[in-house]
Amino acid sequence: AIQLTQSPSSLSASVGDRVTITCRASQGISSALAWYQQKPGKAPKLLIYDASSLESGVPSRFSGSGSGTDFTLTISSLQPEDFATYYCQQFNSYPLTFGPGTKVDIK
Amino acid sequence: EVQLVQSGAEVKKPGESLKISCKGSGYSFTSYWIGWVRQMPGKGLEWMGIIYPGDSDTRYSPSFQGQVTISADKSISTAYLQWSSLKASDTAMYYCARGNWAALAHFDYWGQGTLVTVSS
């Protein structure tokens, strides 16, 4: 199975900060990567698919990049509603796998 | 509007059986894969398996193969996740989520989750 690692596992940031989260795959997955946001007590929400495509309705401050094994989710200017846990997910091969998550909280 | 509506919270005893559901609406239910994802208390997301309601083609994660059964009834646009003998370690939130026409895909719509508690 393809393993995904995320770094950092948690971070503290302020409103307006630029935030970058990294996801690394244990083998190449082309661009078959998605990013999700999950708030406490809520279902995950799709932000980015195919590594860099912004899901409809998601604010443009969210962006994704990368291919192969290294991927990045960037929030250009952190907003109060962005404090949440972020997960990457690969869909290159079965079993589909998720990264362990990155928790973004308020500094 | 695409919606996935899951059945309500369950409290069960070890050894009991359970079947939870996920009803899709607002789209062609038979044309999109539906996946199931587990989230244990305070933990991350784990992909369990996926089903294509059009022909019931099903794939399982090796971690869950033999532990659960995924099925679907396309006549009522509903997917299911079932256990024949629950364990305390099955206590978790379970989400269904819509993939797309391809078996390997991201999930664009999610159900609200079904909390399963297994305790003696």
Short mmCIF file of C-alpha atoms in Angstrom, two decimals:
data_model
loop_
_atom_site.label_atom_id
_atom_site.label_comp_id
_atom_site.label_asym_id
_atom_site.label_seq_id
_atom_site.Cartn_x
_atom_site.Cartn_y
_atom_site.Cartn_z
CA ALA A 1 0.00 0.00 0.00
CA ILE A 2 1.12 3.55 -0.68
CA GLN A 3 1.95 5.38 2.54
CA LEU A 4 1.37 9.11 2.87
CA THR A 5 3.21 11.26 5.37
CA GLN A 6 2.29 14.84 6.21
CA SER A 7 4.35 17.57 7.75
CA PRO A 8 4.04 19.21 10.07
CA SER A 9 1.62 17.16 12.15
CA SER A 10 0.39 20.39 13.69
CA LEU A 11 1.06 24.09 13.43
CA SER A 12 0.01 27.29 15.10
CA ALA A 13 -0.61 30.30 12.91
CA SER A 14 -2.24 33.71 12.96
CA VAL A 15 -4.99 35.13 10.79
CA GLY A 16 -3.40 36.44 7.61
CA ASP A 17 -0.44 34.05 7.71
CA ARG A 18 0.63 32.02 4.70
CA VAL A 19 0.45 28.33 5.61
CA THR A 20 2.06 25.43 3.77
CA ILE A 21 1.40 21.74 4.44
CA THR A 22 3.39 19.00 2.77
CA CYS A 23 2.30 15.49 1.81
CA ARG A 24 4.82 12.88 0.67
CA ALA A 25 3.93 9.55 -0.94
CA SER A 26 6.01 6.40 -0.48
CA GLN A 27 6.01 5.90 -4.26
CA GLY A 28 5.05 7.95 -7.27
CA ILE A 29 1.34 8.68 -7.65
CA SER A 30 1.41 11.08 -10.61
CA SER A 31 -1.17 13.76 -9.77
CA ALA A 32 -3.67 11.44 -8.08
CA LEU A 33 -3.87 13.40 -4.85
CA ALA A 34 -6.66 15.23 -3.05
CA TRP A 35 -6.76 17.50 -0.02
CA TYR A 36 -9.59 17.67 2.51
CA GLN A 37 -10.43 19.97 5.39
CA GLN A 38 -12.15 18.61 8.48
CA LYS A 39 -13.55 20.65 11.33
CA PRO A 40 -14.44 19.07 14.70
CA GLY A 41 -17.65 17.06 14.55
CA LYS A 42 -18.00 17.53 10.81
CA ALA A 43 -17.44 15.41 7.73
CA PRO A 44 -14.34 16.10 5.62
CA LYS A 45 -14.70 18.62 2.82
CA LEU A 46 -12.90 18.33 -0.51
CA LEU A 47 -10.60 21.29 -1.25
CA ILE A 48 -8.24 20.18 -4.01
CA TYR A 49 -8.23 17.21 -6.41
CA ASP A 50 -5.80 16.02 -9.05
CA ALA A 51 -3.10 17.69 -6.94
CA SER A 52 -3.87 21.23 -8.08
CA SER A 53 -7.50 21.55 -9.18
CA LEU A 54 -9.63 23.70 -6.90
CA GLU A 55 -12.98 22.18 -6.04
CA SER A 56 -15.95 24.34 -6.99
CA GLY A 57 -16.92 26.77 -4.23
CA VAL A 58 -13.60 26.56 -2.40
CA PRO A 59 -11.94 29.95 -1.81
CA SER A 60 -9.04 30.79 -4.09
CA ARG A 61 -6.70 31.28 -1.10
CA PHE A 62 -6.37 27.48 -1.14
CA SER A 63 -4.00 26.02 -3.72
CA GLY A 64 -2.28 22.72 -4.34
CA SER A 65 0.85 21.75 -6.20
CA GLY A 66 3.15 18.82 -6.83
CA SER A 67 3.32 15.54 -8.67
CA GLY A 68 5.07 12.23 -8.26
CA THR A 69 5.84 11.92 -4.56
CA ASP A 70 5.84 15.45 -3.16
CA PHE A 71 2.78 17.65 -2.80
CA THR A 72 1.88 20.91 -1.09
CA LEU A 73 -1.30 22.56 0.13
CA THR A 74 -0.97 26.31 0.57
CA ILE A 75 -3.35 28.71 2.25
CA SER A 76 -2.26 32.14 1.08
CA SER A 77 -3.87 34.17 3.87
CA LEU A 78 -5.27 32.18 6.77
CA GLN A 79 -8.81 33.08 7.77
CA PRO A 80 -10.58 32.30 11.07
CA GLU A 81 -12.70 29.62 9.40
CA ASP A 82 -9.59 27.79 8.17
CA PHE A 83 -8.59 26.48 11.58
CA ALA A 84 -9.12 22.76 11.08
CA THR A 85 -7.34 19.49 10.32
CA TYR A 86 -6.16 18.87 6.77
CA TYR A 87 -5.72 15.45 5.16
CA CYS A 88 -4.19 14.37 1.87
CA GLN A 89 -5.47 11.28 0.06
CA GLN A 90 -3.99 9.32 -2.83
CA PHE A 91 -6.13 7.66 -5.45
CA ASN A 92 -3.42 6.29 -7.71
CA SER A 93 -3.91 2.70 -6.60
CA TYR A 94 -5.76 0.47 -4.16
CA PRO A 95 -6.03 0.61 -1.27
CA LEU A 96 -6.79 4.32 -1.32
CA THR A 97 -4.96 5.90 1.59
CA PHE A 98 -5.08 9.08 3.63
CA GLY A 99 -2.27 10.97 5.27
CA PRO A 100 -2.27 11.23 9.09
CA GLY A 101 -3.49 14.81 9.07
CA THR A 102 -2.16 18.28 9.92
CA LYS A 103 -3.95 20.27 12.59
CA VAL A 104 -3.92 24.02 12.11
CA ASP A 105 -4.76 26.00 15.21
CA ILE A 106 -4.68 29.57 16.39
CA LYS A 107 -1.42 31.03 17.60
CA GLU B 1 -28.39 19.20 -4.93
CA VAL B 2 -26.22 16.16 -4.29
CA GLN B 3 -26.81 14.68 -0.85
CA LEU B 4 -25.67 11.59 1.01
CA VAL B 5 -27.79 10.98 4.09
CA GLN B 6 -26.61 8.35 6.54
CA SER B 7 -28.58 6.40 9.12
CA GLY B 8 -28.52 7.42 12.76
CA ALA B 9 -26.16 6.65 15.59
CA GLU B 10 -26.04 3.10 16.89
CA VAL B 11 -25.14 1.59 20.26
CA LYS B 12 -24.44 -2.12 20.14
CA LYS B 13 -22.91 -4.87 22.23
CA PRO B 14 -19.88 -6.92 21.20
CA GLY B 15 -20.90 -9.84 19.03
CA GLU B 16 -24.02 -8.16 17.66
CA SER B 17 -24.58 -7.50 13.97
CA LEU B 18 -25.18 -4.13 12.38
CA LYS B 19 -25.98 -2.61 9.00
CA ILE B 20 -25.73 1.14 8.45
CA SER B 21 -26.94 2.96 5.37
CA CYS B 22 -26.13 5.86 3.08
CA LYS B 23 -28.86 7.19 0.78
CA GLY B 24 -27.85 9.22 -2.23
CA SER B 25 -29.99 11.82 -3.96
CA GLY B 26 -29.64 14.63 -6.48
CA TYR B 27 -27.53 12.64 -8.93
CA SER B 28 -27.44 9.35 -10.84
CA PHE B 29 -26.72 6.95 -7.98
CA THR B 30 -25.72 4.09 -10.29
CA SER B 31 -23.04 6.11 -12.09
CA TYR B 32 -20.76 7.03 -9.19
CA TRP B 33 -18.69 4.89 -6.83
CA ILE B 34 -19.53 5.19 -3.12
CA GLY B 35 -16.80 4.72 -0.55
CA TRP B 36 -16.78 4.12 3.20
CA VAL B 37 -14.30 5.78 5.54
CA ARG B 38 -13.69 5.06 9.22
CA GLN B 39 -12.59 7.60 11.79
CA MET B 40 -11.84 6.24 15.22
CA PRO B 41 -12.18 8.63 18.17
CA GLY B 42 -9.55 11.34 17.94
CA LYS B 43 -7.84 9.68 14.97
CA GLY B 44 -7.46 10.12 11.24
CA LEU B 45 -9.35 8.89 8.19
CA GLU B 46 -9.12 5.28 7.00
CA TRP B 47 -10.45 4.08 3.65
CA MET B 48 -12.46 0.87 4.09
CA GLY B 49 -13.75 0.08 0.64
CA ILE B 50 -15.81 1.20 -2.30
CA ILE B 51 -18.77 0.00 -4.35
CA TYR B 52 -20.16 0.83 -7.79
CA PRO B 53 -23.93 0.68 -7.33
CA GLY B 54 -24.49 0.18 -11.05
CA ASP B 55 -23.19 -3.38 -10.94
CA SER B 56 -22.17 -3.83 -7.26
CA ASP B 57 -18.47 -4.12 -8.16
CA THR B 58 -16.76 -3.80 -4.77
CA ARG B 59 -13.18 -3.27 -3.61
CA TYR B 60 -11.94 -3.54 -0.02
CA SER B 61 -8.94 -2.31 1.86
CA PRO B 62 -6.89 -5.30 3.03
CA SER B 63 -7.31 -3.92 6.56
CA PHE B 64 -11.08 -4.36 6.35
CA GLN B 65 -11.47 -7.31 3.96
CA GLY B 66 -13.41 -10.03 5.77
CA GLN B 67 -14.29 -7.69 8.62
CA VAL B 68 -17.14 -5.80 6.94
CA THR B 69 -19.43 -6.15 3.93
CA ILE B 70 -20.25 -3.32 1.57
CA SER B 71 -23.39 -3.57 -0.54
CA ALA B 72 -25.85 -1.41 -2.40
CA ASP B 73 -29.50 -1.43 -3.44
CA LYS B 74 -29.72 0.69 -6.56
CA SER B 75 -33.51 0.55 -6.56
CA ILE B 76 -33.54 2.78 -3.49
CA SER B 77 -30.23 4.58 -4.11
CA THR B 78 -28.73 3.28 -0.89
CA ALA B 79 -25.34 1.86 0.02
CA TYR B 80 -24.68 -0.20 3.12
CA LEU B 81 -21.88 -1.13 5.47
CA GLN B 82 -22.43 -4.14 7.67
CA TRP B 83 -20.79 -6.18 10.38
CA SER B 84 -21.72 -9.72 11.38
CA SER B 85 -20.04 -9.61 14.78
CA LEU B 86 -19.05 -6.25 16.23
CA LYS B 87 -16.02 -5.68 18.43
CA ALA B 88 -15.31 -2.83 20.82
CA SER B 89 -12.60 -1.72 18.40
CA ASP B 90 -15.30 -1.02 15.77
CA THR B 91 -16.35 2.01 17.82
CA ALA B 92 -15.91 4.90 15.40
CA MET B 93 -17.56 7.42 13.12
CA TYR B 94 -18.26 5.98 9.69
CA TYR B 95 -18.63 8.21 6.64
CA CYS B 96 -19.86 7.38 3.19
CA ALA B 97 -18.56 9.51 0.35
CA ARG B 98 -19.14 9.82 -3.37
CA GLY B 99 -16.34 9.08 -5.80
CA ASN B 100 -16.83 9.51 -9.50
CA TRP B 101 -17.23 7.29 -12.56
CA ALA B 102 -13.70 5.96 -12.12
CA ALA B 103 -12.93 3.44 -9.40
CA LEU B 104 -9.82 5.37 -8.40
CA ALA B 105 -10.89 8.87 -7.47
CA HIS B 106 -11.23 11.49 -4.80
CA PHE B 107 -14.47 11.99 -2.84
CA ASP B 108 -16.45 15.12 -3.61
CA TYR B 109 -19.54 14.69 -1.41
CA TRP B 110 -19.68 13.17 2.04
CA GLY B 111 -22.45 11.93 4.29
CA GLN B 112 -22.86 13.43 7.75
CA GLY B 113 -21.42 10.33 9.39
CA THR B 114 -22.85 7.52 11.51
CA LEU B 115 -21.43 7.07 15.00
CA VAL B 116 -21.19 3.43 16.00
CA THR B 117 -20.53 2.66 19.66
CA VAL B 118 -19.80 -0.92 20.68
CA SER B 119 -19.77 -1.49 24.41
CA SER B 120 -20.80 -4.20 26.82
#
